Amino acid sequence: MTMNMETLIIPLVTDEQQKLADETWRKSIPAQVFLNYFFAINYHIQEADDASGGLQHLPFFRAHQAELTDDDLAAVTKLLHACWSTEYALRSTAELGDEDYLRNALHWTFPQAYHTIMAGLQAFLHTAGVRGNNPSLVRREVGRLVVRNAYPRPVSFYAAGAYGDFSIHRLPLAGYKAGLHIAGKEIDAQAQIGQFLRTTRKLKATATRQQVQANANTAIRSQKTGKVLDKWTAAHWQQITWRLGYTTLFDLLGRLRISQTSREIERFIEADIDFKLFHQSLLNIVSYLNGIHETYVAKAMGLERYQQLVAELPKHLQHSFVEDRLRTRVQPTITGEAPLPQMGIAA
């Protein structure tokens, strides 16, 4: 009796297991793409962050100064305390949690990453004469600052233009096709950031159109019938472009504001992705941007006064990442001197 050799092969994975694995991967794609985006931003920051592209070389930074009243200083201090306490909470989650904990922690770590950066940004804006916490105001003003080169090269990229005709600036490799893999080269990182900018600006354009067309006073209408238009041409999109402002890294960070009751956050939690890598990427981006804003604030209020502010921090922030950034980034950028030796500071 002869037997076909194929009948002797025992499959290591059953059809049902393979289907389940394929379904898990399919469900993980949106979360993997999101991870790719933030890993790419962090990768680009690390690759492009060199001495020649630092804050100290920017004319905008060198010219930055402010006359701050006691009320201004109190407002800036309050914003910085909110920024640092939120970063402290974000760091605690990332440092203490295992993979499963970090997976479920996305409910609060996403908004924490967003809010710590926004609080630091508002402190910086306050020293630049922009007061108020209206999200549209903050978004518009930081967009202008990015375009005016107030930020170092790694985070100075932005998108502009009307729907269907977006242009990416200060990311020369952004036109390449983005892959579904973690960036391993600068071309991968810029391609993924470029895609993130385009999709985010597309969402903003679509939401703005809905808002404009829902308002009888602003809706674009047919010249023949006077009815609100359902279909738009390129010329109609052009008419609302001014409402979009610029799309910057801060708009990308806004995508982190996902409600804990949202179905989208559940898709992240159920996904098969590297949650530790996701949190580490977020932490690096947070630290980089908060350091920029802290340096602007320190320059505006005076380094000595800023050092005093850090020395008087609440107990949970004493001898922490705040003091470490003051020593390694804020003070050297302002004084042009090498960082002071570390004295038992926990980063």
mmCIF file of C-alpha atoms in Angstrom:
data_model
loop_
_atom_site.group_PDB
_atom_site.id
_atom_site.type_symbol
_atom_site.label_atom_id
_atom_site.label_comp_id
_atom_site.label_asym_id
_atom_site.label_seq_id
_atom_site.Cartn_x
_atom_site.Cartn_y
_atom_site.Cartn_z
ATOM 1 C CA MET A 1 0.000 0.000 0.000
ATOM 2 C CA THR A 2 1.416 3.375 -0.976
ATOM 3 C CA MET A 3 0.537 6.590 0.806
ATOM 4 C CA ASN A 4 0.827 10.113 -0.533
ATOM 5 C CA MET A 5 3.581 11.876 1.441
ATOM 6 C CA GLU A 6 1.337 14.953 1.817
ATOM 7 C CA THR A 7 -1.036 12.945 4.010
ATOM 8 C CA LEU A 8 1.776 12.479 6.518
ATOM 9 C CA ILE A 9 2.319 16.214 7.039
ATOM 10 C CA ILE A 10 0.616 17.449 10.183
ATOM 11 C CA PRO A 11 -0.131 21.183 9.921
ATOM 12 C CA LEU A 12 1.346 23.257 12.752
ATOM 13 C CA VAL A 13 -1.424 25.828 12.353
ATOM 14 C CA THR A 14 -5.026 24.847 11.683
ATOM 15 C CA ASP A 15 -7.204 26.707 9.180
ATOM 16 C CA GLU A 16 -9.198 28.121 12.084
ATOM 17 C CA GLN A 17 -6.058 29.387 13.826
ATOM 18 C CA GLN A 18 -4.810 30.945 10.601
ATOM 19 C CA LYS A 19 -8.143 32.691 10.060
ATOM 20 C CA LEU A 20 -8.012 34.026 13.629
ATOM 21 C CA ALA A 21 -4.440 35.282 13.140
ATOM 22 C CA ASP A 22 -5.388 36.951 9.851
ATOM 23 C CA GLU A 23 -8.398 38.597 11.482
ATOM 24 C CA THR A 24 -6.255 39.847 14.396
ATOM 25 C CA TRP A 25 -3.769 41.350 11.939
ATOM 26 C CA ARG A 26 -6.571 42.974 9.926
ATOM 27 C CA LYS A 27 -8.014 44.536 13.079
ATOM 28 C CA SER A 28 -4.537 45.676 14.128
ATOM 29 C CA ILE A 29 -3.769 47.617 10.952
ATOM 30 C CA PRO A 30 -5.305 50.978 12.057
ATOM 31 C CA ALA A 31 -3.466 50.802 15.403
ATOM 32 C CA GLN A 32 -0.234 49.711 13.698
ATOM 33 C CA VAL A 33 -0.461 52.655 11.300
ATOM 34 C CA PHE A 34 -1.010 54.998 14.248
ATOM 35 C CA LEU A 35 2.009 53.517 16.020
ATOM 36 C CA ASN A 36 4.015 53.892 12.810
ATOM 37 C CA TYR A 37 3.122 57.588 12.658
ATOM 38 C CA PHE A 38 4.281 58.417 16.181
ATOM 39 C CA PHE A 39 7.333 56.208 15.945
ATOM 40 C CA ALA A 40 8.178 58.014 12.672
ATOM 41 C CA ILE A 41 7.855 61.425 14.363
ATOM 42 C CA ASN A 42 10.163 60.294 17.165
ATOM 43 C CA TYR A 43 12.593 58.744 14.657
ATOM 44 C CA HIS A 44 12.669 61.959 12.629
ATOM 45 C CA ILE A 45 13.297 64.024 15.767
ATOM 46 C CA GLN A 46 16.209 61.786 16.768
ATOM 47 C CA GLU A 47 17.708 61.836 13.262
ATOM 48 C CA ALA A 48 17.328 65.575 12.647
ATOM 49 C CA ASP A 49 18.146 66.830 16.151
ATOM 50 C CA ASP A 50 21.702 68.129 15.803
ATOM 51 C CA ALA A 51 23.596 71.121 17.172
ATOM 52 C CA SER A 52 23.166 73.196 14.011
ATOM 53 C CA GLY A 53 19.383 72.852 14.093
ATOM 54 C CA GLY A 54 18.911 73.740 17.747
ATOM 55 C CA LEU A 55 16.826 76.509 19.269
ATOM 56 C CA GLN A 56 19.853 78.685 20.001
ATOM 57 C CA HIS A 57 20.444 79.196 16.269
ATOM 58 C CA LEU A 58 16.911 80.381 15.474
ATOM 59 C CA PRO A 59 16.525 84.161 15.056
ATOM 60 C CA PHE A 60 13.007 83.868 16.499
ATOM 61 C CA PHE A 61 14.354 82.329 19.696
ATOM 62 C CA ARG A 62 17.213 84.810 20.052
ATOM 63 C CA ALA A 63 14.739 87.698 19.736
ATOM 64 C CA HIS A 64 12.224 86.200 22.162
ATOM 65 C CA GLN A 65 11.648 88.370 25.221
ATOM 66 C CA ALA A 66 8.705 89.499 27.298
ATOM 67 C CA GLU A 67 7.707 91.914 30.035
ATOM 68 C CA LEU A 68 5.822 89.675 32.427
ATOM 69 C CA THR A 69 3.738 91.041 35.278
ATOM 70 C CA ASP A 70 3.196 89.138 38.524
ATOM 71 C CA ASP A 71 -0.136 87.956 37.136
ATOM 72 C CA ASP A 72 1.585 86.742 33.957
ATOM 73 C CA LEU A 73 4.174 84.850 35.976
ATOM 74 C CA ALA A 74 1.453 83.264 38.094
ATOM 75 C CA ALA A 75 -0.451 82.175 34.962
ATOM 76 C CA VAL A 76 2.682 80.746 33.315
ATOM 77 C CA THR A 77 3.668 78.926 36.527
ATOM 78 C CA LYS A 78 0.200 77.378 36.797
ATOM 79 C CA LEU A 79 0.396 76.153 33.192
ATOM 80 C CA LEU A 80 3.864 74.701 33.717
ATOM 81 C CA HIS A 81 2.744 72.895 36.869
ATOM 82 C CA ALA A 82 -0.140 71.354 34.909
ATOM 83 C CA CYS A 83 2.250 70.412 32.106
ATOM 84 C CA TRP A 84 4.741 68.748 34.444
ATOM 85 C CA SER A 85 2.231 66.962 36.660
ATOM 86 C CA THR A 86 0.585 65.442 33.574
ATOM 87 C CA GLU A 87 3.967 64.389 32.171
ATOM 88 C CA TYR A 88 4.775 62.886 35.588
ATOM 89 C CA ALA A 89 1.603 60.783 35.387
ATOM 90 C CA LEU A 90 2.399 59.723 31.822
ATOM 91 C CA ARG A 91 5.930 58.699 32.803
ATOM 92 C CA SER A 92 4.675 56.774 35.831
ATOM 93 C CA THR A 93 2.370 54.697 33.646
ATOM 94 C CA ALA A 94 5.073 53.942 31.098
ATOM 95 C CA GLU A 95 7.684 53.041 33.734
ATOM 96 C CA LEU A 96 5.500 50.890 35.976
ATOM 97 C CA GLY A 97 3.326 49.110 33.449
ATOM 98 C CA ASP A 98 3.846 45.814 31.651
ATOM 99 C CA GLU A 99 2.536 45.179 28.125
ATOM 100 C CA ASP A 100 -1.042 44.389 29.207
ATOM 101 C CA TYR A 101 -1.191 47.369 31.556
ATOM 102 C CA LEU A 102 0.104 49.725 28.874
ATOM 103 C CA ARG A 103 -2.472 48.354 26.440
ATOM 104 C CA ASN A 104 -5.368 49.269 28.717
ATOM 105 C CA ALA A 105 -3.708 52.506 29.856
ATOM 106 C CA LEU A 106 -4.277 54.041 26.414
ATOM 107 C CA HIS A 107 -7.604 55.316 27.766
ATOM 108 C CA TRP A 108 -5.679 57.924 29.736
ATOM 109 C CA THR A 109 -2.144 58.017 28.277
ATOM 110 C CA PHE A 110 -3.346 59.314 24.889
ATOM 111 C CA PRO A 111 -5.062 62.382 26.391
ATOM 112 C CA GLN A 112 -2.225 62.794 28.927
ATOM 113 C CA ALA A 113 0.366 63.067 26.146
ATOM 114 C CA TYR A 114 -1.807 65.641 24.387
ATOM 115 C CA HIS A 115 -2.601 67.744 27.466
ATOM 116 C CA THR A 116 0.941 67.925 28.864
ATOM 117 C CA ILE A 117 2.179 69.292 25.527
ATOM 118 C CA MET A 118 -0.746 71.705 25.218
ATOM 119 C CA ALA A 119 -0.176 73.108 28.719
ATOM 120 C CA GLY A 120 3.502 73.713 27.971
ATOM 121 C CA LEU A 121 2.587 75.265 24.629
ATOM 122 C CA GLN A 122 0.129 77.650 26.291
ATOM 123 C CA ALA A 123 2.834 78.710 28.766
ATOM 124 C CA PHE A 124 5.100 79.547 25.819
ATOM 125 C CA LEU A 125 2.285 81.341 23.956
ATOM 126 C CA HIS A 126 1.567 83.416 27.067
ATOM 127 C CA THR A 127 5.134 84.749 26.993
ATOM 128 C CA ALA A 128 4.633 85.510 23.287
ATOM 129 C CA GLY A 129 1.580 87.668 24.038
ATOM 130 C CA VAL A 130 -1.069 85.082 23.133
ATOM 131 C CA ARG A 131 -3.425 84.709 26.086
ATOM 132 C CA GLY A 132 -6.341 82.306 26.326
ATOM 133 C CA ASN A 133 -6.932 78.584 25.990
ATOM 134 C CA ASN A 134 -9.425 78.472 23.116
ATOM 135 C CA PRO A 135 -8.336 75.432 21.040
ATOM 136 C CA SER A 136 -8.886 77.222 17.717
ATOM 137 C CA LEU A 137 -6.817 80.203 18.874
ATOM 138 C CA VAL A 138 -3.987 77.996 20.171
ATOM 139 C CA ARG A 139 -3.974 75.921 16.993
ATOM 140 C CA ARG A 140 -3.926 78.980 14.726
ATOM 141 C CA GLU A 141 -1.164 80.733 16.623
ATOM 142 C CA VAL A 142 1.123 77.726 16.948
ATOM 143 C CA GLY A 143 0.661 77.086 13.222
ATOM 144 C CA ARG A 144 1.919 80.574 12.499
ATOM 145 C CA LEU A 145 4.868 80.089 14.842
ATOM 146 C CA VAL A 146 5.869 76.837 13.135
ATOM 147 C CA VAL A 147 5.822 78.540 9.722
ATOM 148 C CA ARG A 148 7.830 81.473 11.137
ATOM 149 C CA ASN A 149 10.585 79.047 12.212
ATOM 150 C CA ALA A 150 10.012 79.344 15.950
ATOM 151 C CA TYR A 151 10.637 75.594 16.236
ATOM 152 C CA PRO A 152 13.789 73.576 15.535
ATOM 153 C CA ARG A 153 14.144 71.713 12.252
ATOM 154 C CA PRO A 154 12.885 68.286 13.474
ATOM 155 C CA VAL A 155 9.396 69.656 14.237
ATOM 156 C CA SER A 156 9.122 72.586 11.818
ATOM 157 C CA PHE A 157 7.236 70.653 9.111
ATOM 158 C CA TYR A 158 3.692 71.544 8.077
ATOM 159 C CA ALA A 159 1.017 71.053 5.416
ATOM 160 C CA ALA A 160 -0.863 73.779 3.562
ATOM 161 C CA GLY A 161 -3.188 74.136 0.583
ATOM 162 C CA ALA A 162 -6.744 73.254 -0.360
ATOM 163 C CA TYR A 163 -8.352 69.816 -0.304
ATOM 164 C CA GLY A 164 -6.995 67.771 -3.186
ATOM 165 C CA ASP A 165 -3.983 70.064 -3.533
ATOM 166 C CA PHE A 166 -2.104 69.717 -0.244
ATOM 167 C CA SER A 167 1.568 70.639 -0.069
ATOM 168 C CA ILE A 168 4.064 69.395 2.531
ATOM 169 C CA HIS A 169 6.840 71.728 3.644
ATOM 170 C CA ARG A 170 10.234 71.013 5.276
ATOM 171 C CA LEU A 171 9.923 67.253 4.751
ATOM 172 C CA PRO A 172 11.696 66.668 1.423
ATOM 173 C CA LEU A 173 11.029 62.903 1.428
ATOM 174 C CA ALA A 174 7.340 63.157 2.354
ATOM 175 C CA GLY A 175 6.180 62.380 -1.181
ATOM 176 C CA TYR A 176 7.308 58.763 -1.059
ATOM 177 C CA LYS A 177 4.771 56.005 -0.441
ATOM 178 C CA ALA A 178 4.414 55.134 3.241
ATOM 179 C CA GLY A 179 4.688 51.475 4.199
ATOM 180 C CA LEU A 180 2.956 49.400 6.875
ATOM 181 C CA HIS A 181 6.189 48.791 8.749
ATOM 182 C CA ILE A 182 8.075 50.620 11.496
ATOM 183 C CA ALA A 183 10.425 53.220 10.019
ATOM 184 C CA GLY A 184 13.978 51.962 9.659
ATOM 185 C CA LYS A 185 15.272 54.807 7.531
ATOM 186 C CA GLU A 186 14.661 58.544 7.327
ATOM 187 C CA ILE A 187 12.819 58.094 4.029
ATOM 188 C CA ASP A 188 10.319 55.775 5.775
ATOM 189 C CA ALA A 189 9.828 58.222 8.639
ATOM 190 C CA GLN A 190 9.237 61.244 6.399
ATOM 191 C CA ALA A 191 6.878 59.281 4.125
ATOM 192 C CA GLN A 192 4.767 58.245 7.112
ATOM 193 C CA ILE A 193 4.749 61.748 8.633
ATOM 194 C CA GLY A 194 3.745 63.146 5.237
ATOM 195 C CA GLN A 195 0.855 60.696 5.032
ATOM 196 C CA PHE A 196 -0.174 61.586 8.603
ATOM 197 C CA LEU A 197 -0.184 65.295 7.706
ATOM 198 C CA ARG A 198 -2.287 64.696 4.584
ATOM 199 C CA THR A 199 -4.874 62.481 6.277
ATOM 200 C CA THR A 200 -5.154 64.869 9.240
ATOM 201 C CA ARG A 201 -5.575 67.900 6.962
ATOM 202 C CA LYS A 202 -8.151 65.980 4.928
ATOM 203 C CA LEU A 203 -10.162 65.285 8.089
ATOM 204 C CA LYS A 204 -9.947 68.962 9.059
ATOM 205 C CA ALA A 205 -11.028 70.103 5.586
ATOM 206 C CA THR A 206 -13.993 67.726 5.572
ATOM 207 C CA ALA A 207 -15.086 68.807 9.066
ATOM 208 C CA THR A 208 -14.738 72.485 8.102
ATOM 209 C CA ARG A 209 -16.863 71.950 4.993
ATOM 210 C CA GLN A 210 -19.594 70.325 7.098
ATOM 211 C CA GLN A 211 -19.471 73.212 9.554
ATOM 212 C CA VAL A 212 -19.617 75.839 6.807
ATOM 213 C CA GLN A 213 -22.458 74.137 4.933
ATOM 214 C CA ALA A 214 -24.501 73.586 8.106
ATOM 215 C CA ASN A 215 -24.614 77.342 8.728
ATOM 216 C CA ALA A 216 -27.134 79.210 6.571
ATOM 217 C CA ASN A 217 -24.980 82.364 6.727
ATOM 218 C CA THR A 218 -21.753 80.739 5.546
ATOM 219 C CA ALA A 219 -22.976 77.916 3.294
ATOM 220 C CA ILE A 220 -21.806 77.949 -0.321
ATOM 221 C CA ARG A 221 -24.839 77.831 -2.604
ATOM 222 C CA SER A 222 -25.642 77.181 -6.220
ATOM 223 C CA GLN A 223 -25.614 80.399 -8.240
ATOM 224 C CA LYS A 224 -28.555 79.078 -10.261
ATOM 225 C CA THR A 225 -30.894 77.680 -7.610
ATOM 226 C CA GLY A 226 -29.631 79.283 -4.414
ATOM 227 C CA LYS A 227 -29.644 75.888 -2.708
ATOM 228 C CA VAL A 228 -26.820 74.721 -0.476
ATOM 229 C CA LEU A 229 -24.354 72.762 -2.599
ATOM 230 C CA ASP A 230 -23.878 69.038 -1.978
ATOM 231 C CA LYS A 231 -21.062 68.581 -4.485
ATOM 232 C CA TRP A 232 -17.969 70.749 -4.435
ATOM 233 C CA THR A 233 -15.407 71.593 -7.069
ATOM 234 C CA ALA A 234 -11.772 72.480 -6.460
ATOM 235 C CA ALA A 235 -12.798 76.156 -6.537
ATOM 236 C CA HIS A 236 -15.226 75.596 -3.654
ATOM 237 C CA TRP A 237 -12.534 73.907 -1.571
ATOM 238 C CA GLN A 238 -10.277 76.864 -2.257
ATOM 239 C CA GLN A 239 -12.858 79.182 -0.699
ATOM 240 C CA ILE A 240 -12.506 77.565 2.742
ATOM 241 C CA THR A 241 -8.749 76.984 2.729
ATOM 242 C CA TRP A 242 -8.129 80.087 4.832
ATOM 243 C CA ARG A 243 -10.222 78.525 7.581
ATOM 244 C CA LEU A 244 -7.869 75.532 7.821
ATOM 245 C CA GLY A 245 -4.731 77.433 8.790
ATOM 246 C CA TYR A 246 -1.593 75.286 8.682
ATOM 247 C CA THR A 247 -1.502 71.620 9.650
ATOM 248 C CA THR A 248 1.459 71.010 11.972
ATOM 249 C CA LEU A 249 2.763 68.459 14.447
ATOM 250 C CA PHE A 250 0.340 69.901 17.000
ATOM 251 C CA ASP A 251 -2.613 68.898 14.817
ATOM 252 C CA LEU A 252 -1.165 65.394 14.598
ATOM 253 C CA LEU A 253 -0.946 65.306 18.389
ATOM 254 C CA GLY A 254 -4.594 66.353 18.497
ATOM 255 C CA ARG A 255 -5.422 62.945 17.041
ATOM 256 C CA LEU A 256 -4.524 61.502 20.460
ATOM 257 C CA ARG A 257 -7.617 63.072 21.969
ATOM 258 C CA ILE A 258 -9.733 59.962 21.752
ATOM 259 C CA SER A 259 -12.622 59.542 24.157
ATOM 260 C CA GLN A 260 -12.370 56.537 26.473
ATOM 261 C CA THR A 261 -15.890 55.589 25.403
ATOM 262 C CA SER A 262 -14.969 55.744 21.727
ATOM 263 C CA ARG A 263 -14.974 52.596 19.607
ATOM 264 C CA GLU A 264 -11.659 53.749 18.165
ATOM 265 C CA ILE A 265 -9.803 53.365 21.444
ATOM 266 C CA GLU A 266 -11.203 49.847 21.759
ATOM 267 C CA ARG A 267 -9.648 48.991 18.404
ATOM 268 C CA PHE A 268 -6.271 50.045 19.776
ATOM 269 C CA ILE A 269 -6.665 47.985 22.937
ATOM 270 C CA GLU A 270 -7.625 44.864 20.968
ATOM 271 C CA ALA A 271 -4.766 45.288 18.479
ATOM 272 C CA ASP A 272 -1.590 43.227 18.357
ATOM 273 C CA ILE A 273 1.049 45.984 18.409
ATOM 274 C CA ASP A 274 4.111 46.910 20.475
ATOM 275 C CA PHE A 275 2.549 49.027 23.234
ATOM 276 C CA LYS A 276 5.848 49.637 25.008
ATOM 277 C CA LEU A 277 7.308 51.068 21.814
ATOM 278 C CA PHE A 278 4.206 53.243 21.390
ATOM 279 C CA HIS A 279 4.522 54.674 24.904
ATOM 280 C CA GLN A 280 8.256 55.240 24.563
ATOM 281 C CA SER A 281 7.735 57.119 21.292
ATOM 282 C CA LEU A 282 5.076 59.296 22.915
ATOM 283 C CA LEU A 283 7.296 59.998 25.932
ATOM 284 C CA ASN A 284 10.219 61.041 23.734
ATOM 285 C CA ILE A 285 8.020 63.410 21.712
ATOM 286 C CA VAL A 286 6.524 64.854 24.909
ATOM 287 C CA SER A 287 9.949 65.439 26.451
ATOM 288 C CA TYR A 288 11.315 67.057 23.294
ATOM 289 C CA LEU A 289 8.423 69.499 22.838
ATOM 290 C CA ASN A 290 8.084 70.317 26.534
ATOM 291 C CA GLY A 291 11.809 71.063 26.595
ATOM 292 C CA ILE A 292 11.410 73.554 23.744
ATOM 293 C CA HIS A 293 8.553 75.368 25.466
ATOM 294 C CA GLU A 294 10.372 75.378 28.814
ATOM 295 C CA THR A 295 13.405 76.988 27.186
ATOM 296 C CA TYR A 296 11.276 79.740 25.648
ATOM 297 C CA VAL A 297 9.603 80.393 28.995
ATOM 298 C CA ALA A 298 12.947 80.448 30.846
ATOM 299 C CA LYS A 299 14.349 82.940 28.361
ATOM 300 C CA ALA A 300 11.274 85.157 28.691
ATOM 301 C CA MET A 301 11.163 85.194 32.503
ATOM 302 C CA GLY A 302 14.931 85.076 33.013
ATOM 303 C CA LEU A 303 16.991 81.976 33.717
ATOM 304 C CA GLU A 304 17.506 82.781 37.404
ATOM 305 C CA ARG A 305 13.785 83.193 38.054
ATOM 306 C CA TYR A 306 13.049 79.977 36.140
ATOM 307 C CA GLN A 307 15.647 78.104 38.211
ATOM 308 C CA GLN A 308 13.914 79.350 41.338
ATOM 309 C CA LEU A 309 10.555 78.151 40.000
ATOM 310 C CA VAL A 310 12.011 74.667 39.440
ATOM 311 C CA ALA A 311 13.648 74.654 42.889
ATOM 312 C CA GLU A 312 10.261 75.331 44.511
ATOM 313 C CA LEU A 313 8.324 72.591 42.725
ATOM 314 C CA PRO A 314 5.955 70.265 44.611
ATOM 315 C CA LYS A 315 7.582 67.214 46.204
ATOM 316 C CA HIS A 316 6.595 64.757 43.455
ATOM 317 C CA LEU A 317 8.424 66.894 40.874
ATOM 318 C CA GLN A 318 11.552 67.583 42.936
ATOM 319 C CA HIS A 319 14.778 66.161 41.437
ATOM 320 C CA SER A 320 12.890 64.812 38.429
ATOM 321 C CA PHE A 321 12.825 65.111 34.649
ATOM 322 C CA VAL A 322 12.042 68.837 35.045
ATOM 323 C CA GLU A 323 15.342 69.531 36.768
ATOM 324 C CA ASP A 324 17.154 67.209 34.380
ATOM 325 C CA ARG A 325 15.868 69.110 31.327
ATOM 326 C CA LEU A 326 16.805 72.404 32.992
ATOM 327 C CA ARG A 327 20.361 71.133 33.413
ATOM 328 C CA THR A 328 20.779 69.399 30.048
ATOM 329 C CA ARG A 329 18.692 71.496 27.680
ATOM 330 C CA VAL A 330 17.212 74.731 29.007
ATOM 331 C CA GLN A 331 20.259 76.254 30.655
ATOM 332 C CA PRO A 332 22.826 75.225 27.986
ATOM 333 C CA THR A 333 20.586 76.591 25.216
ATOM 334 C CA ILE A 334 20.237 79.967 26.931
ATOM 335 C CA THR A 335 23.814 80.338 28.185
ATOM 336 C CA GLY A 336 25.641 78.530 25.392
ATOM 337 C CA GLU A 337 27.593 76.576 28.008
ATOM 338 C CA ALA A 338 27.938 72.806 28.400
ATOM 339 C CA PRO A 339 25.463 71.044 30.737
ATOM 340 C CA LEU A 340 26.378 70.940 34.413
ATOM 341 C CA PRO A 341 27.338 67.558 35.919
ATOM 342 C CA GLN A 342 24.415 65.424 37.058
ATOM 343 C CA MET A 343 23.800 65.507 40.806
ATOM 344 C CA GLY A 344 21.573 62.558 41.568
ATOM 345 C CA ILE A 345 18.703 63.744 39.394
ATOM 346 C CA ALA A 346 16.251 61.136 38.222
ATOM 347 C CA ALA A 347 15.340 61.637 34.577
#
